[in-house]
Amino acid sequence: MSKAFFILVVVFALGLVALLSWIFWPGKKNRRRPDALAVLDSAPQHLCNMGAIRRSQDRADLQYLAQRGGNELAKRLHRERRVVAMMYLDSLRSDFEQLLRIARVVALLSPELSKSHEYERLRLSVLFRLRFQLVRARLLFGDAAMPELVSLGQMVSSLAIRLETAMETLGERAALAANLALQSNQ
Amino acid sequence: MLTSLPTFDLVLWALTTLAGLFLFVFILTKNLDHDFPLLTLYLGVNLLQTLAQIFVYEFYGFEANVTYAAVWGSQAVVVLARALAACEFCHRVLGHYTGVWALAIRILLSCGAIVLGFTVVLFRDGFQYGVMRMEIASEAFIATIVVGTAIFARYYQAPIKLSAILLGLGLGLNSCLKMLNDALISRYWQNYSGLWNEVGMVAFMAVLVLWIFAMRAAEGVSEQKPELQPTEIYRTFTPQVNRRLAELNDTLMRVFKAGQPKP
């Protein structure tokens, strides 16, 4: 066996043991599932600020500032606005993660409903993470990257719409079950 | 012939066989074989392999070609049975959640197949270690699907019973330790060949102890399938979520319209 392959096998095996121990460690149980419905309280909160963020990254606005207040002021504001945009980007990600948490609760509460949604959600979350890193990199290098930022927002919205559909179906089934229960009682 | 083996090896072999037999009988007497049919099958196959090994070693000795073929041939069957037991573990943890299971099983099998393929392709040391290569690849496959299931369960926060946790731990640790043991002997044959058997048996003994605890935890605990929440909760829950999502969409649309560049 070559040295490289030996190291690969050892690292892989030890990594899996570490992962297994971390996942099944008894101390984790206390932090698990406070309440499935409590997750609703943390529904997306930052998406509504997108308009202000978009306007803050407007090039025309910065040009106007440079003309009226000088280049120094425009540069300083550009830097500060970039920091704000980065913070907003992180908030957008936390919105997305919260929506995913809600979706996971829905998946567990309604097992037979979520078959196709799971695939779609996986695709959406992978795409979101990729785009997120792209936008982050562009912002770090000074590019406003507004189309990508909007695209991220659209993805959050898209997931929200899918969730809404899932919840509607769930609601219909619950109503149907309630009717059946009432009929059987009568 | 068996008496030519070191006493320590013989004692370890006897102890692991006894532990395996105890677990097998415990499962059968407590009717747990209905809940864990594939694990029971694996333990049964393992005990049969021990019997076959005793027979082959006694009649053909340790160096015969027949012994080599019989021992490693039976090992292939044992590993296959353990892979099935690992699939049973995956199904016990995620099988109730139809949607999650449909996604998980495809991803887990794909990841397992990729790991298996990579191991077979990368480990090219000729026929000398062909058997080791196949064993490492199979163990990597089993460990991947077990750890993958645990990751899925954690991601979805699916509740896992203690018996399933111990079963999964046993399966995962067993495969990882076998991988390490086989990698060590393939790399350091001269120095490690004397220890390989002992390390393997001690590790398997520890895993059997874990599984005995798992079966004790499973004893008397009836299988409960997760049920949907009561209707009242859905009636409260659904309008709340729908209202929040509708508000989110409305706000987003307003923001997009307001944020568009003016002509």
Tab-separated table of C-alpha atoms in Angstrom:
chain	number	residue	atom	x	y	z
A	1	MET	CA	0.000	0.000	0.000
A	2	SER	CA	1.378	3.403	-0.954
A	3	LYS	CA	2.072	5.936	1.784
A	4	ALA	CA	-0.388	8.452	0.345
A	5	PHE	CA	-3.216	5.922	0.218
A	6	PHE	CA	-2.395	4.721	3.730
A	7	ILE	CA	-2.646	8.295	5.050
A	8	LEU	CA	-5.890	8.782	3.107
A	9	VAL	CA	-7.477	5.682	4.656
A	10	VAL	CA	-6.329	6.615	8.175
A	11	VAL	CA	-7.598	10.200	7.884
A	12	PHE	CA	-10.903	9.020	6.377
A	13	ALA	CA	-11.488	6.411	9.091
A	14	LEU	CA	-10.527	8.720	11.959
A	15	GLY	CA	-12.641	11.503	10.463
A	16	LEU	CA	-15.684	9.227	10.337
A	17	VAL	CA	-15.111	8.111	13.943
A	18	ALA	CA	-14.861	11.757	15.028
A	19	LEU	CA	-18.051	12.647	13.123
A	20	LEU	CA	-19.927	9.707	14.601
A	21	SER	CA	-18.836	10.579	18.139
A	22	TRP	CA	-19.733	14.234	17.637
A	23	ILE	CA	-23.210	13.404	16.314
A	24	PHE	CA	-24.071	10.792	18.933
A	25	TRP	CA	-22.418	12.548	21.884
A	26	PRO	CA	-24.993	12.546	24.743
A	27	GLY	CA	-24.373	16.204	25.661
A	28	LYS	CA	-26.015	17.322	22.415
A	29	LYS	CA	-29.432	16.032	23.432
A	30	ASN	CA	-30.189	18.971	25.732
A	31	ARG	CA	-29.923	21.506	22.950
A	32	ARG	CA	-32.123	19.571	20.555
A	33	ARG	CA	-35.586	20.660	19.397
A	34	PRO	CA	-36.791	23.296	21.850
A	35	ASP	CA	-40.217	23.260	20.226
A	36	ALA	CA	-41.028	22.513	16.632
A	37	LEU	CA	-43.551	25.342	16.405
A	38	ALA	CA	-41.251	27.892	18.032
A	39	VAL	CA	-39.257	27.956	14.821
A	40	LEU	CA	-42.030	30.100	13.319
A	41	ASP	CA	-41.032	32.991	15.544
A	42	SER	CA	-37.766	33.259	13.678
A	43	ALA	CA	-39.242	33.559	10.201
A	44	PRO	CA	-37.369	35.850	7.726
A	45	GLN	CA	-36.840	39.308	9.181
A	46	HIS	CA	-34.138	40.940	7.083
A	47	LEU	CA	-35.463	40.591	3.577
A	48	CYS	CA	-37.540	43.766	3.902
A	49	ASN	CA	-34.373	45.919	4.020
A	50	MET	CA	-33.285	44.993	0.526
A	51	GLY	CA	-34.569	48.229	-1.055
A	52	ALA	CA	-32.426	50.396	1.211
A	53	ILE	CA	-29.392	48.196	0.595
A	54	ARG	CA	-29.859	48.371	-3.164
A	55	ARG	CA	-30.127	52.160	-3.047
A	56	SER	CA	-27.012	52.386	-0.864
A	57	GLN	CA	-24.996	50.614	-3.560
A	58	ASP	CA	-26.241	52.862	-6.376
A	59	ARG	CA	-23.281	54.156	-8.447
A	60	ALA	CA	-25.099	57.348	-9.380
A	61	ASP	CA	-25.529	58.147	-5.717
A	62	LEU	CA	-21.795	57.730	-5.096
A	63	GLN	CA	-20.943	59.880	-8.123
A	64	TYR	CA	-23.246	62.581	-6.820
A	65	LEU	CA	-21.516	62.396	-3.416
A	66	ALA	CA	-18.074	62.655	-5.016
A	67	GLN	CA	-19.157	65.767	-6.909
A	68	ARG	CA	-20.707	67.469	-3.895
A	69	GLY	CA	-18.574	66.265	-0.938
A	70	GLY	CA	-15.298	65.288	-2.547
A	71	ASN	CA	-13.612	61.982	-3.321
A	72	GLU	CA	-12.590	61.297	0.282
A	73	LEU	CA	-16.158	61.423	1.544
A	74	ALA	CA	-17.361	59.273	-1.364
A	75	LYS	CA	-14.655	56.657	-0.687
A	76	ARG	CA	-15.396	56.558	3.024
A	77	LEU	CA	-19.104	56.181	2.418
A	78	HIS	CA	-18.467	53.534	-0.219
A	79	ARG	CA	-16.376	51.555	2.321
A	80	GLU	CA	-18.979	51.888	5.048
A	81	ARG	CA	-21.795	50.939	2.722
A	82	ARG	CA	-19.848	47.902	1.611
A	83	VAL	CA	-19.520	46.785	5.252
A	84	VAL	CA	-23.261	47.280	5.678
A	85	ALA	CA	-23.922	45.277	2.510
A	86	MET	CA	-21.744	42.460	3.842
A	87	MET	CA	-23.656	42.471	7.113
A	88	TYR	CA	-26.896	42.445	5.172
A	89	LEU	CA	-25.643	39.500	3.152
A	90	ASP	CA	-25.034	37.567	6.369
A	91	SER	CA	-28.520	38.467	7.575
A	92	LEU	CA	-29.963	37.243	4.284
A	93	ARG	CA	-28.206	33.950	4.816
A	94	SER	CA	-29.615	33.673	8.325
A	95	ASP	CA	-33.091	34.312	6.827
A	96	PHE	CA	-32.500	31.492	4.392
A	97	GLU	CA	-31.263	29.155	7.128
A	98	GLN	CA	-34.346	29.933	9.214
A	99	LEU	CA	-36.610	29.145	6.287
A	100	LEU	CA	-34.770	25.873	5.829
A	101	ARG	CA	-35.325	25.093	9.507
A	102	ILE	CA	-39.051	25.681	9.070
A	103	ALA	CA	-39.004	23.451	6.000
A	104	ARG	CA	-37.274	20.689	7.969
A	105	VAL	CA	-39.922	20.877	10.676
A	106	VAL	CA	-42.611	20.627	7.980
A	107	ALA	CA	-40.813	17.618	6.499
A	108	LEU	CA	-40.830	15.845	9.850
A	109	LEU	CA	-44.410	16.812	10.719
A	110	SER	CA	-45.814	15.715	7.391
A	111	PRO	CA	-43.644	12.847	6.169
A	112	GLU	CA	-45.771	11.820	3.210
A	113	LEU	CA	-45.984	15.337	1.815
A	114	SER	CA	-42.401	16.315	1.418
A	115	LYS	CA	-40.977	13.766	-1.030
A	116	SER	CA	-40.488	16.054	-4.015
A	117	HIS	CA	-39.870	19.141	-1.898
A	118	GLU	CA	-36.748	17.618	-0.359
A	119	TYR	CA	-34.981	17.362	-3.720
A	120	GLU	CA	-35.956	20.845	-4.700
A	121	ARG	CA	-34.879	22.248	-1.351
A	122	LEU	CA	-31.507	20.536	-1.576
A	123	ARG	CA	-30.946	21.993	-5.050
A	124	LEU	CA	-32.038	25.431	-3.883
A	125	SER	CA	-29.831	25.418	-0.795
A	126	VAL	CA	-26.730	24.289	-2.737
A	127	LEU	CA	-27.371	26.995	-5.336
A	128	PHE	CA	-27.923	29.596	-2.629
A	129	ARG	CA	-24.663	28.765	-0.866
A	130	LEU	CA	-22.702	28.925	-4.114
A	131	ARG	CA	-24.189	32.260	-5.081
A	132	PHE	CA	-23.722	33.548	-1.568
A	133	GLN	CA	-19.985	32.907	-1.723
A	134	LEU	CA	-19.829	34.499	-5.179
A	135	VAL	CA	-21.572	37.666	-4.009
A	136	ARG	CA	-19.440	37.787	-0.889
A	137	ALA	CA	-16.255	37.525	-2.923
A	138	ARG	CA	-17.390	40.260	-5.306
A	139	LEU	CA	-18.324	42.536	-2.415
A	140	LEU	CA	-14.949	41.913	-0.792
A	141	PHE	CA	-13.231	42.972	-4.004
A	142	GLY	CA	-15.260	46.138	-4.124
A	143	ASP	CA	-17.886	45.229	-6.706
A	144	ALA	CA	-21.431	46.132	-5.755
A	145	ALA	CA	-22.799	42.835	-7.198
A	146	MET	CA	-26.391	43.969	-6.909
A	147	PRO	CA	-27.915	41.566	-9.508
A	148	GLU	CA	-26.516	38.626	-7.546
A	149	LEU	CA	-27.795	40.068	-4.287
A	150	VAL	CA	-31.264	40.392	-5.775
A	151	SER	CA	-30.985	36.828	-7.053
A	152	LEU	CA	-30.252	35.656	-3.515
A	153	GLY	CA	-33.321	37.469	-2.293
A	154	GLN	CA	-35.362	35.787	-5.012
A	155	MET	CA	-34.139	32.414	-3.856
A	156	VAL	CA	-35.247	33.131	-0.302
A	157	SER	CA	-38.598	34.194	-1.688
A	158	SER	CA	-38.824	31.089	-3.888
A	159	LEU	CA	-38.278	28.836	-0.916
A	160	ALA	CA	-40.879	30.752	1.042
A	161	ILE	CA	-43.429	30.236	-1.751
A	162	ARG	CA	-42.708	26.501	-1.847
A	163	LEU	CA	-43.183	26.336	1.880
A	164	GLU	CA	-46.448	28.163	1.566
A	165	THR	CA	-47.683	25.586	-0.955
A	166	ALA	CA	-46.585	22.759	1.317
A	167	MET	CA	-48.349	24.314	4.275
A	168	GLU	CA	-51.510	24.848	2.240
A	169	THR	CA	-51.557	21.168	1.301
A	170	LEU	CA	-50.926	20.306	4.905
A	171	GLY	CA	-53.782	22.535	5.987
A	172	GLU	CA	-56.148	20.951	3.451
A	173	ARG	CA	-55.263	17.500	4.707
A	174	ALA	CA	-55.744	18.580	8.304
A	175	ALA	CA	-59.174	20.025	7.425
A	176	LEU	CA	-60.100	16.806	5.613
A	177	ALA	CA	-58.993	14.739	8.606
A	178	ALA	CA	-61.047	16.974	10.917
A	179	ASN	CA	-64.148	16.525	8.730
A	180	LEU	CA	-63.684	12.776	8.664
A	181	ALA	CA	-63.269	12.707	12.441
A	182	LEU	CA	-66.452	14.778	12.864
A	183	GLN	CA	-68.381	12.491	10.518
A	184	SER	CA	-67.214	9.393	12.353
A	185	ASN	CA	-68.210	10.957	15.705
A	186	GLN	CA	-71.689	11.712	14.372
B	1	MET	CA	-4.236	-27.616	14.424
B	2	LEU	CA	-6.068	-24.934	16.383
B	3	THR	CA	-3.892	-25.671	19.390
B	4	SER	CA	-0.919	-24.292	17.452
B	5	LEU	CA	-2.451	-20.824	17.767
B	6	PRO	CA	-1.210	-18.658	20.662
B	7	THR	CA	-3.289	-19.084	23.829
B	8	PHE	CA	-4.122	-15.371	23.945
B	9	ASP	CA	-5.580	-15.567	20.417
B	10	LEU	CA	-7.601	-18.639	21.294
B	11	VAL	CA	-8.990	-16.995	24.442
B	12	LEU	CA	-9.929	-13.855	22.515
B	13	TRP	CA	-11.549	-15.921	19.772
B	14	ALA	CA	-13.534	-17.901	22.340
B	15	LEU	CA	-14.652	-14.725	24.105
B	16	THR	CA	-15.833	-12.973	20.931
B	17	THR	CA	-17.632	-16.129	19.813
B	18	LEU	CA	-19.336	-16.423	23.197
B	19	ALA	CA	-20.331	-12.753	23.143
B	20	GLY	CA	-21.721	-13.178	19.618
B	21	LEU	CA	-23.595	-16.302	20.637
B	22	PHE	CA	-24.991	-14.579	23.725
B	23	LEU	CA	-26.221	-11.648	21.613
B	24	PHE	CA	-27.750	-13.960	19.008
B	25	VAL	CA	-29.585	-16.009	21.648
B	26	PHE	CA	-30.651	-12.833	23.503
B	27	ILE	CA	-32.188	-11.436	20.303
B	28	LEU	CA	-34.041	-14.681	19.596
B	29	THR	CA	-35.339	-15.193	23.138
B	30	LYS	CA	-36.590	-11.618	23.419
B	31	ASN	CA	-38.217	-11.780	19.971
B	32	LEU	CA	-36.114	-8.862	18.803
B	33	ASP	CA	-35.396	-10.648	15.525
B	34	HIS	CA	-38.669	-9.230	14.190
B	35	ASP	CA	-37.370	-5.712	14.811
B	36	PHE	CA	-33.779	-6.413	13.716
B	37	PRO	CA	-34.008	-9.221	11.128
B	38	LEU	CA	-30.886	-8.267	9.189
B	39	LEU	CA	-28.739	-7.761	12.293
B	40	THR	CA	-29.867	-11.212	13.467
B	41	LEU	CA	-28.978	-12.614	10.047
B	42	TYR	CA	-25.535	-11.007	10.239
B	43	LEU	CA	-24.856	-12.459	13.703
B	44	GLY	CA	-26.022	-15.872	12.535
B	45	VAL	CA	-23.768	-15.723	9.460
B	46	ASN	CA	-20.883	-14.617	11.677
B	47	LEU	CA	-21.355	-17.611	13.983
B	48	LEU	CA	-21.578	-19.950	11.001
B	49	GLN	CA	-18.331	-18.491	9.682
B	50	THR	CA	-16.651	-19.269	13.012
B	51	LEU	CA	-17.853	-22.866	12.794
B	52	ALA	CA	-16.631	-23.139	9.200
B	53	GLN	CA	-13.255	-21.664	10.174
B	54	ILE	CA	-12.786	-24.208	12.976
B	55	PHE	CA	-13.614	-27.015	10.552
B	56	VAL	CA	-11.301	-25.746	7.806
B	57	TYR	CA	-8.380	-25.011	10.152
B	58	GLU	CA	-8.667	-28.445	11.736
B	59	PHE	CA	-8.813	-30.383	8.467
B	60	TYR	CA	-6.688	-28.306	6.060
B	61	GLY	CA	-4.394	-26.276	8.319
B	62	PHE	CA	-3.591	-22.575	8.093
B	63	GLU	CA	-1.451	-22.521	4.963
B	64	ALA	CA	-3.600	-24.479	2.485
B	65	ASN	CA	-5.141	-22.750	-0.526
B	66	VAL	CA	-8.507	-24.191	0.426
B	67	THR	CA	-8.276	-22.470	3.816
B	68	TYR	CA	-7.428	-19.123	2.223
B	69	ALA	CA	-10.303	-19.355	-0.259
B	70	ALA	CA	-12.798	-20.599	2.329
B	71	VAL	CA	-11.933	-18.016	4.993
B	72	TRP	CA	-11.918	-14.992	2.687
B	73	GLY	CA	-14.887	-16.282	0.698
B	74	SER	CA	-16.930	-16.569	3.880
B	75	GLN	CA	-15.664	-13.106	4.918
B	76	ALA	CA	-17.252	-11.672	1.756
B	77	VAL	CA	-20.613	-13.140	2.818
B	78	VAL	CA	-20.174	-11.739	6.359
B	79	VAL	CA	-19.359	-8.249	5.052
B	80	LEU	CA	-22.374	-8.386	2.741
B	81	ALA	CA	-24.599	-9.382	5.683
B	82	ARG	CA	-23.182	-6.483	7.724
B	83	ALA	CA	-23.852	-4.071	4.861
B	84	LEU	CA	-27.470	-5.238	4.926
B	85	ALA	CA	-27.558	-4.712	8.711
B	86	ALA	CA	-26.207	-1.186	8.123
B	87	CYS	CA	-29.030	-0.538	5.639
B	88	GLU	CA	-31.455	-1.774	8.279
B	89	PHE	CA	-30.024	0.797	10.701
B	90	CYS	CA	-30.464	3.557	8.104
B	91	HIS	CA	-34.085	2.527	7.561
B	92	ARG	CA	-34.803	2.374	11.292
B	93	VAL	CA	-33.577	5.951	11.724
B	94	LEU	CA	-35.026	7.648	8.633
B	95	GLY	CA	-37.457	5.148	7.102
B	96	HIS	CA	-40.528	6.620	8.833
B	97	TYR	CA	-40.048	9.952	7.097
B	98	THR	CA	-40.933	8.978	3.562
B	99	GLY	CA	-39.795	12.188	1.923
B	100	VAL	CA	-36.533	12.426	3.835
B	101	TRP	CA	-35.841	8.727	3.315
B	102	ALA	CA	-36.390	8.960	-0.433
B	103	LEU	CA	-33.719	11.644	-0.636
B	104	ALA	CA	-31.373	10.164	1.977
B	105	ILE	CA	-31.139	6.631	0.618
B	106	ARG	CA	-30.196	7.846	-2.861
B	107	ILE	CA	-27.557	10.234	-1.544
B	108	LEU	CA	-26.176	7.679	0.920
B	109	LEU	CA	-25.924	4.906	-1.658
B	110	SER	CA	-24.326	7.278	-4.171
B	111	CYS	CA	-21.755	8.474	-1.605
B	112	GLY	CA	-21.092	4.889	-0.531
B	113	ALA	CA	-20.618	3.794	-4.136
B	114	ILE	CA	-18.252	6.701	-4.826
B	115	VAL	CA	-16.149	5.867	-1.741
B	116	LEU	CA	-16.128	2.183	-2.679
B	117	GLY	CA	-15.117	2.968	-6.260
B	118	PHE	CA	-12.367	5.372	-5.219
B	119	THR	CA	-10.914	2.840	-2.783
B	120	VAL	CA	-10.826	0.074	-5.397
B	121	VAL	CA	-9.312	2.353	-8.040
B	122	LEU	CA	-6.750	4.122	-5.820
B	123	PHE	CA	-5.521	1.056	-3.931
B	124	ARG	CA	-3.507	-0.665	-6.685
B	125	ASP	CA	-0.994	-2.936	-5.067
B	126	GLY	CA	-1.631	-5.965	-7.241
B	127	PHE	CA	-3.150	-9.242	-6.157
B	128	GLN	CA	-1.069	-9.472	-3.000
B	129	TYR	CA	-3.443	-7.189	-1.142
B	130	GLY	CA	-6.502	-7.734	-3.334
B	131	VAL	CA	-8.529	-9.119	-0.463
B	132	MET	CA	-7.505	-6.244	1.815
B	133	ARG	CA	-8.469	-3.763	-0.881
B	134	MET	CA	-11.945	-5.247	-1.197
B	135	GLU	CA	-12.389	-5.349	2.560
B	136	ILE	CA	-11.269	-1.738	3.047
B	137	ALA	CA	-13.584	-0.665	0.209
B	138	SER	CA	-16.566	-2.547	1.695
B	139	GLU	CA	-15.923	-1.188	5.173
B	140	ALA	CA	-15.625	2.342	3.755
B	141	PHE	CA	-19.004	1.856	2.068
B	142	ILE	CA	-20.656	0.666	5.304
B	143	ALA	CA	-19.067	3.418	7.421
B	144	THR	CA	-20.129	6.069	4.890
B	145	ILE	CA	-23.792	5.095	4.878
B	146	VAL	CA	-23.904	4.790	8.682
B	147	VAL	CA	-22.262	8.175	9.297
B	148	GLY	CA	-24.326	9.708	6.476
B	149	THR	CA	-27.529	8.499	8.144
B	150	ALA	CA	-26.422	10.035	11.429
B	151	ILE	CA	-25.730	13.335	9.647
B	152	PHE	CA	-29.165	13.269	7.993
B	153	ALA	CA	-30.834	12.523	11.341
B	154	ARG	CA	-29.000	15.386	12.979
B	155	TYR	CA	-29.767	17.784	10.121
B	156	TYR	CA	-33.490	17.015	10.264
B	157	GLN	CA	-33.403	16.737	14.078
B	158	ALA	CA	-35.132	13.388	13.767
B	159	PRO	CA	-35.418	11.643	17.121
B	160	ILE	CA	-33.218	8.528	17.407
B	161	LYS	CA	-33.743	5.855	20.023
B	162	LEU	CA	-30.873	4.754	22.253
B	163	SER	CA	-30.927	1.288	20.697
B	164	ALA	CA	-30.449	2.777	17.218
B	165	ILE	CA	-27.669	5.081	18.460
B	166	LEU	CA	-25.745	2.162	19.967
B	167	LEU	CA	-26.376	0.019	16.911
B	168	GLY	CA	-25.119	2.768	14.599
B	169	LEU	CA	-22.108	3.458	16.804
B	170	GLY	CA	-21.243	-0.227	16.749
B	171	LEU	CA	-21.578	-0.525	12.979
B	172	GLY	CA	-19.626	2.664	12.293
B	173	LEU	CA	-16.831	1.947	14.771
B	174	ASN	CA	-16.520	-1.638	13.587
B	175	SER	CA	-16.053	-0.579	9.963
B	176	CYS	CA	-13.654	2.272	10.780
B	177	LEU	CA	-11.517	0.082	13.041
B	178	LYS	CA	-11.421	-2.660	10.411
B	179	MET	CA	-10.310	-0.103	7.814
B	180	LEU	CA	-7.520	1.116	10.095
B	181	ASN	CA	-6.485	-2.433	10.978
B	182	ASP	CA	-6.374	-3.522	7.324
B	183	ALA	CA	-4.520	-0.369	6.272
B	184	LEU	CA	-1.900	-0.957	8.978
B	185	ILE	CA	-1.294	-4.556	7.982
B	186	SER	CA	-1.134	-3.668	4.286
B	187	ARG	CA	1.473	-1.005	4.982
B	188	TYR	CA	3.480	-2.577	7.820
B	189	TRP	CA	3.096	-6.295	7.188
B	190	GLN	CA	6.382	-7.273	8.857
B	191	ASN	CA	5.795	-5.479	12.146
B	192	TYR	CA	2.034	-5.660	12.414
B	193	SER	CA	1.098	-9.161	11.248
B	194	GLY	CA	1.385	-10.528	14.798
B	195	LEU	CA	-1.053	-7.956	16.151
B	196	TRP	CA	-3.618	-7.807	13.356
B	197	ASN	CA	-5.807	-10.660	14.608
B	198	GLU	CA	-5.737	-9.547	18.235
B	199	VAL	CA	-6.603	-5.942	17.455
B	200	GLY	CA	-9.461	-7.070	15.190
B	201	MET	CA	-10.914	-9.383	17.815
B	202	VAL	CA	-10.662	-6.857	20.677
B	203	ALA	CA	-12.383	-4.236	18.504
B	204	PHE	CA	-15.144	-6.667	17.539
B	205	MET	CA	-15.595	-7.628	21.200
B	206	ALA	CA	-16.122	-3.952	22.101
B	207	VAL	CA	-18.650	-3.603	19.281
B	208	LEU	CA	-20.529	-6.696	20.446
B	209	VAL	CA	-20.753	-5.202	23.945
B	210	LEU	CA	-22.247	-2.027	22.399
B	211	TRP	CA	-24.796	-4.124	20.503
B	212	ILE	CA	-25.715	-6.080	23.643
B	213	PHE	CA	-26.516	-2.746	25.320
B	214	ALA	CA	-28.423	-1.717	22.194
B	215	MET	CA	-30.582	-4.839	22.323
B	216	ARG	CA	-31.175	-4.374	26.035
B	217	ALA	CA	-32.327	-0.819	25.305
B	218	ALA	CA	-34.599	-2.091	22.527
B	219	GLU	CA	-36.088	-4.802	24.732
B	220	GLY	CA	-39.627	-3.986	25.805
B	221	VAL	CA	-39.722	-0.754	23.820
B	222	SER	CA	-42.465	-1.035	21.239
B	223	GLU	CA	-41.883	0.387	17.803
B	224	GLN	CA	-43.660	3.735	17.553
B	225	LYS	CA	-44.169	5.297	14.195
B	226	PRO	CA	-44.157	9.091	14.216
B	227	GLU	CA	-47.619	10.521	13.834
B	228	LEU	CA	-48.781	13.789	12.377
B	229	GLN	CA	-49.542	16.515	14.883
B	230	PRO	CA	-53.171	16.883	16.062
B	231	THR	CA	-55.522	18.774	13.784
B	232	GLU	CA	-55.773	21.730	16.180
B	233	ILE	CA	-52.056	22.371	15.873
B	234	TYR	CA	-52.265	22.385	12.093
B	235	ARG	CA	-55.229	24.732	12.228
B	236	THR	CA	-53.191	27.192	14.293
B	237	PHE	CA	-49.897	26.485	12.629
B	238	THR	CA	-50.867	26.697	8.964
B	239	PRO	CA	-52.513	30.155	8.916
B	240	GLN	CA	-49.565	31.546	10.914
B	241	VAL	CA	-47.011	30.277	8.458
B	242	ASN	CA	-49.077	31.246	5.443
B	243	ARG	CA	-49.598	34.755	6.786
B	244	ARG	CA	-45.889	35.203	7.470
B	245	LEU	CA	-44.880	33.900	4.073
B	246	ALA	CA	-47.466	36.012	2.277
B	247	GLU	CA	-46.189	39.092	4.117
B	248	LEU	CA	-42.657	38.160	3.157
B	249	ASN	CA	-43.571	37.835	-0.505
B	250	ASP	CA	-45.525	41.103	-0.527
B	251	THR	CA	-42.624	42.943	1.088
B	252	LEU	CA	-40.158	41.428	-1.316
B	253	MET	CA	-42.216	42.435	-4.345
B	254	ARG	CA	-42.540	45.998	-3.028
B	255	VAL	CA	-38.784	46.159	-2.439
B	256	PHE	CA	-37.986	44.893	-5.939
B	257	LYS	CA	-40.300	47.456	-7.492
B	258	ALA	CA	-38.944	50.284	-5.339
B	259	GLY	CA	-35.321	49.263	-5.905
B	260	GLN	CA	-35.476	49.104	-9.711
B	261	PRO	CA	-33.360	51.758	-11.451
B	262	LYS	CA	-35.368	54.688	-12.679
B	263	PRO	CA	-35.354	55.366	-16.437
